[in-house]
């Protein structure tokens, strides 16, 4: 990665912006590599030209390609922490408990039990998304007066 000047800062002089060359990557890895699925995705998605999409978006939205690329990378790179913020640390721990217990038991039947427990917990979380009417509409000052 290299940097190029971008604008002047009063105290630090020119700010250097990163410039990244997009490489296609192909490699072999052992069958037991814990990151094999991710590496496979890198190879498969690397066959595509992401700039085709970004150029179209840039033209349609009147946003520079580099700004869109920065947004896409930042959004993807922070997706895990964004997901944690959405779900919340308490719920992450609650969802993890059945998995941790099943792994402590080291039993396929316990893993299956954990799956069913997680399925029920997620179904409960998802219920208002699937059926918004499950919770009645709330009004700060009571229901709106529709008789006027």
PDB file of C-alpha atoms in Angstrom:
ATOM      1  CA  UNK A   1       0.000   0.000   0.000  1.00  0.00           C
ATOM      2  CA  UNK A   2       1.265   3.467  -0.822  1.00  0.00           C
ATOM      3  CA  UNK A   3       0.049   6.898   0.147  1.00  0.00           C
ATOM      4  CA  UNK A   4      -0.538  10.057  -1.820  1.00  0.00           C
ATOM      5  CA  UNK A   5      -0.989  13.644  -0.623  1.00  0.00           C
ATOM      6  CA  UNK A   6      -4.572  14.753  -0.084  1.00  0.00           C
ATOM      7  CA  UNK A   7      -5.221  18.243   1.172  1.00  0.00           C
ATOM      8  CA  UNK A   8      -3.241  20.306   3.619  1.00  0.00           C
ATOM      9  CA  UNK A   9      -3.539  20.216   7.394  1.00  0.00           C
ATOM     10  CA  UNK A  10      -2.538  23.283   9.364  1.00  0.00           C
ATOM     11  CA  UNK A  11      -0.409  21.419  11.906  1.00  0.00           C
ATOM     12  CA  UNK A  12       0.814  18.322  10.080  1.00  0.00           C
ATOM     13  CA  UNK A  13       1.228  19.383   6.452  1.00  0.00           C
ATOM     14  CA  UNK A  14      -0.120  17.234   3.614  1.00  0.00           C
ATOM     15  CA  UNK A  15      -2.299  14.321   4.684  1.00  0.00           C
ATOM     16  CA  UNK A  16      -1.420  11.037   3.019  1.00  0.00           C
ATOM     17  CA  UNK A  17      -4.326   8.974   1.674  1.00  0.00           C
ATOM     18  CA  UNK A  18      -3.813   5.237   1.116  1.00  0.00           C
ATOM     19  CA  UNK A  19      -3.743   3.889  -2.414  1.00  0.00           C
ATOM     20  CA  UNK A  20      -4.473   0.198  -2.774  1.00  0.00           C
ATOM     21  CA  UNK A  21      -3.803  -2.003  -5.777  1.00  0.00           C
ATOM     22  CA  UNK A  22      -6.531  -4.624  -6.269  1.00  0.00           C
ATOM     23  CA  UNK A  23      -4.897  -8.035  -6.690  1.00  0.00           C
ATOM     24  CA  UNK A  24      -6.413 -11.340  -7.675  1.00  0.00           C
ATOM     25  CA  UNK A  25      -5.158 -14.090  -5.385  1.00  0.00           C
ATOM     26  CA  UNK A  26      -5.033 -17.828  -5.832  1.00  0.00           C
ATOM     27  CA  UNK A  27      -3.424 -20.215  -3.394  1.00  0.00           C
ATOM     28  CA  UNK A  28      -3.642 -23.643  -1.855  1.00  0.00           C
ATOM     29  CA  UNK A  29      -4.132 -24.287   1.837  1.00  0.00           C
ATOM     30  CA  UNK A  30      -4.403 -27.379   4.015  1.00  0.00           C
ATOM     31  CA  UNK A  31      -7.815 -29.043   4.420  1.00  0.00           C
ATOM     32  CA  UNK A  32      -7.785 -28.298   8.150  1.00  0.00           C
ATOM     33  CA  UNK A  33      -7.058 -24.565   7.699  1.00  0.00           C
ATOM     34  CA  UNK A  34      -9.534 -22.799  10.033  1.00  0.00           C
ATOM     35  CA  UNK A  35      -9.789 -19.943   7.513  1.00  0.00           C
ATOM     36  CA  UNK A  36     -10.338 -22.121   4.434  1.00  0.00           C
ATOM     37  CA  UNK A  37     -13.889 -20.844   3.799  1.00  0.00           C
ATOM     38  CA  UNK A  38     -12.783 -17.224   3.917  1.00  0.00           C
ATOM     39  CA  UNK A  39      -9.760 -17.887   1.709  1.00  0.00           C
ATOM     40  CA  UNK A  40     -11.995 -19.659  -0.784  1.00  0.00           C
ATOM     41  CA  UNK A  41     -14.263 -16.600  -0.855  1.00  0.00           C
ATOM     42  CA  UNK A  42     -11.250 -14.343  -1.468  1.00  0.00           C
ATOM     43  CA  UNK A  43     -10.297 -16.465  -4.485  1.00  0.00           C
ATOM     44  CA  UNK A  44     -13.850 -16.647  -5.853  1.00  0.00           C
ATOM     45  CA  UNK A  45     -14.755 -12.960  -5.386  1.00  0.00           C
ATOM     46  CA  UNK A  46     -11.302 -12.030  -6.661  1.00  0.00           C
ATOM     47  CA  UNK A  47     -12.401 -13.198 -10.102  1.00  0.00           C
ATOM     48  CA  UNK A  48     -14.888 -10.316 -10.254  1.00  0.00           C
ATOM     49  CA  UNK A  49     -14.180  -6.683 -11.073  1.00  0.00           C
ATOM     50  CA  UNK A  50     -15.653  -4.658  -8.195  1.00  0.00           C
ATOM     51  CA  UNK A  51     -14.885  -1.426 -10.024  1.00  0.00           C
ATOM     52  CA  UNK A  52     -17.575  -2.202 -12.613  1.00  0.00           C
ATOM     53  CA  UNK A  53     -20.210  -1.853  -9.883  1.00  0.00           C
ATOM     54  CA  UNK A  54     -18.495   1.094  -8.215  1.00  0.00           C
ATOM     55  CA  UNK A  55     -18.144   2.989 -11.499  1.00  0.00           C
ATOM     56  CA  UNK A  56     -21.871   2.545 -12.183  1.00  0.00           C
ATOM     57  CA  UNK A  57     -22.767   3.695  -8.681  1.00  0.00           C
ATOM     58  CA  UNK A  58     -20.377   6.636  -8.954  1.00  0.00           C
ATOM     59  CA  UNK A  59     -21.982   7.764 -12.178  1.00  0.00           C
ATOM     60  CA  UNK A  60     -25.560   7.294 -10.955  1.00  0.00           C
ATOM     61  CA  UNK A  61     -25.000   8.860  -7.537  1.00  0.00           C
ATOM     62  CA  UNK A  62     -22.437  11.497  -8.502  1.00  0.00           C
ATOM     63  CA  UNK A  63     -19.980  10.235  -5.874  1.00  0.00           C
ATOM     64  CA  UNK A  64     -16.287   9.625  -6.688  1.00  0.00           C
ATOM     65  CA  UNK A  65     -15.319   5.967  -7.157  1.00  0.00           C
ATOM     66  CA  UNK A  66     -12.619   6.294  -4.475  1.00  0.00           C
ATOM     67  CA  UNK A  67     -15.134   7.613  -1.939  1.00  0.00           C
ATOM     68  CA  UNK A  68     -17.457   4.680  -2.653  1.00  0.00           C
ATOM     69  CA  UNK A  69     -14.581   2.189  -2.394  1.00  0.00           C
ATOM     70  CA  UNK A  70     -13.574   3.682   0.952  1.00  0.00           C
ATOM     71  CA  UNK A  71     -17.192   3.472   2.169  1.00  0.00           C
ATOM     72  CA  UNK A  72     -17.587  -0.158   1.047  1.00  0.00           C
ATOM     73  CA  UNK A  73     -14.319  -1.217   2.675  1.00  0.00           C
ATOM     74  CA  UNK A  74     -15.037   0.654   5.911  1.00  0.00           C
ATOM     75  CA  UNK A  75     -18.600  -0.637   6.081  1.00  0.00           C
ATOM     76  CA  UNK A  76     -17.536  -4.246   5.502  1.00  0.00           C
ATOM     77  CA  UNK A  77     -14.544  -4.004   7.838  1.00  0.00           C
ATOM     78  CA  UNK A  78     -16.686  -2.663  10.692  1.00  0.00           C
ATOM     79  CA  UNK A  79     -19.620  -5.012  10.060  1.00  0.00           C
ATOM     80  CA  UNK A  80     -18.764  -7.238  13.019  1.00  0.00           C
ATOM     81  CA  UNK A  81     -18.696  -4.382  15.499  1.00  0.00           C
ATOM     82  CA  UNK A  82     -21.846  -2.936  13.905  1.00  0.00           C
ATOM     83  CA  UNK A  83     -23.591  -6.274  14.378  1.00  0.00           C
ATOM     84  CA  UNK A  84     -22.511  -6.361  18.003  1.00  0.00           C
ATOM     85  CA  UNK A  85     -23.961  -2.884  18.517  1.00  0.00           C
ATOM     86  CA  UNK A  86     -27.251  -3.948  16.944  1.00  0.00           C
ATOM     87  CA  UNK A  87     -27.610  -7.192  18.916  1.00  0.00           C
ATOM     88  CA  UNK A  88     -25.964  -5.942  22.094  1.00  0.00           C
ATOM     89  CA  UNK A  89     -23.337  -7.581  24.278  1.00  0.00           C
ATOM     90  CA  UNK A  90     -25.865  -9.101  26.675  1.00  0.00           C
ATOM     91  CA  UNK A  91     -27.686 -10.915  23.870  1.00  0.00           C
ATOM     92  CA  UNK A  92     -24.414 -12.081  22.294  1.00  0.00           C
ATOM     93  CA  UNK A  93     -23.466 -13.714  25.595  1.00  0.00           C
ATOM     94  CA  UNK A  94     -26.949 -15.263  25.938  1.00  0.00           C
ATOM     95  CA  UNK A  95     -26.757 -16.668  22.411  1.00  0.00           C
ATOM     96  CA  UNK A  96     -23.277 -18.032  23.053  1.00  0.00           C
ATOM     97  CA  UNK A  97     -24.208 -19.889  26.286  1.00  0.00           C
ATOM     98  CA  UNK A  98     -25.884 -22.921  24.633  1.00  0.00           C
ATOM     99  CA  UNK A  99     -22.958 -23.281  22.224  1.00  0.00           C
ATOM    100  CA  UNK A 100     -20.378 -23.107  25.006  1.00  0.00           C
ATOM    101  CA  UNK A 101     -22.297 -25.656  27.058  1.00  0.00           C
ATOM    102  CA  UNK A 102     -22.593 -28.047  24.109  1.00  0.00           C
ATOM    103  CA  UNK A 103     -18.859 -27.748  23.476  1.00  0.00           C
ATOM    104  CA  UNK A 104     -18.122 -28.387  27.169  1.00  0.00           C
ATOM    105  CA  UNK A 105     -20.242 -31.550  26.938  1.00  0.00           C
ATOM    106  CA  UNK A 106     -18.461 -32.447  23.667  1.00  0.00           C
ATOM    107  CA  UNK A 107     -21.532 -34.279  22.468  1.00  0.00           C
ATOM    108  CA  UNK A 108     -23.351 -34.194  19.146  1.00  0.00           C
ATOM    109  CA  UNK A 109     -26.688 -34.580  20.924  1.00  0.00           C
ATOM    110  CA  UNK A 110     -25.856 -31.512  23.066  1.00  0.00           C
ATOM    111  CA  UNK A 111     -24.850 -29.599  19.934  1.00  0.00           C
ATOM    112  CA  UNK A 112     -28.207 -30.475  18.383  1.00  0.00           C
ATOM    113  CA  UNK A 113     -29.957 -29.366  21.572  1.00  0.00           C
ATOM    114  CA  UNK A 114     -27.998 -26.080  21.426  1.00  0.00           C
ATOM    115  CA  UNK A 115     -29.080 -25.594  17.808  1.00  0.00           C
ATOM    116  CA  UNK A 116     -32.748 -25.986  18.786  1.00  0.00           C
ATOM    117  CA  UNK A 117     -32.310 -23.601  21.711  1.00  0.00           C
ATOM    118  CA  UNK A 118     -30.619 -21.010  19.475  1.00  0.00           C
ATOM    119  CA  UNK A 119     -33.342 -21.433  16.851  1.00  0.00           C
ATOM    120  CA  UNK A 120     -35.982 -20.679  19.474  1.00  0.00           C
ATOM    121  CA  UNK A 121     -34.080 -17.655  20.801  1.00  0.00           C
ATOM    122  CA  UNK A 122     -33.612 -16.202  17.316  1.00  0.00           C
ATOM    123  CA  UNK A 123     -37.250 -16.914  16.425  1.00  0.00           C
ATOM    124  CA  UNK A 124     -38.239 -14.911  19.504  1.00  0.00           C
ATOM    125  CA  UNK A 125     -35.961 -12.014  18.463  1.00  0.00           C
ATOM    126  CA  UNK A 126     -37.285 -12.139  14.908  1.00  0.00           C
ATOM    127  CA  UNK A 127     -40.979 -12.325  15.786  1.00  0.00           C
ATOM    128  CA  UNK A 128     -41.690  -8.569  15.639  1.00  0.00           C
ATOM    129  CA  UNK A 129     -39.917  -8.408  12.258  1.00  0.00           C
ATOM    130  CA  UNK A 130     -42.086 -11.174  10.839  1.00  0.00           C
ATOM    131  CA  UNK A 131     -45.303 -10.102  12.574  1.00  0.00           C
ATOM    132  CA  UNK A 132     -45.234  -6.373  13.450  1.00  0.00           C
ATOM    133  CA  UNK A 133     -48.780  -6.597  14.817  1.00  0.00           C
ATOM    134  CA  UNK A 134     -47.522  -8.699  17.751  1.00  0.00           C
ATOM    135  CA  UNK A 135     -46.802  -5.426  19.576  1.00  0.00           C
ATOM    136  CA  UNK A 136     -49.559  -2.787  19.546  1.00  0.00           C
ATOM    137  CA  UNK A 137     -48.671   0.692  18.333  1.00  0.00           C
ATOM    138  CA  UNK A 138     -47.483   2.937  21.147  1.00  0.00           C
ATOM    139  CA  UNK A 139     -48.279   6.633  21.502  1.00  0.00           C
ATOM    140  CA  UNK A 140     -46.721   9.002  24.018  1.00  0.00           C
ATOM    141  CA  UNK A 141     -49.967  10.882  24.620  1.00  0.00           C
ATOM    142  CA  UNK A 142     -52.320   7.970  24.040  1.00  0.00           C
ATOM    143  CA  UNK A 143     -53.983   6.939  20.789  1.00  0.00           C
ATOM    144  CA  UNK A 144     -54.530   9.605  18.179  1.00  0.00           C
ATOM    145  CA  UNK A 145     -58.015  11.110  18.196  1.00  0.00           C
ATOM    146  CA  UNK A 146     -59.566  10.113  14.850  1.00  0.00           C
ATOM    147  CA  UNK A 147     -63.035  11.563  15.566  1.00  0.00           C
ATOM    148  CA  UNK A 148     -62.200  15.104  14.475  1.00  0.00           C
TER     149      UNK A 148
END
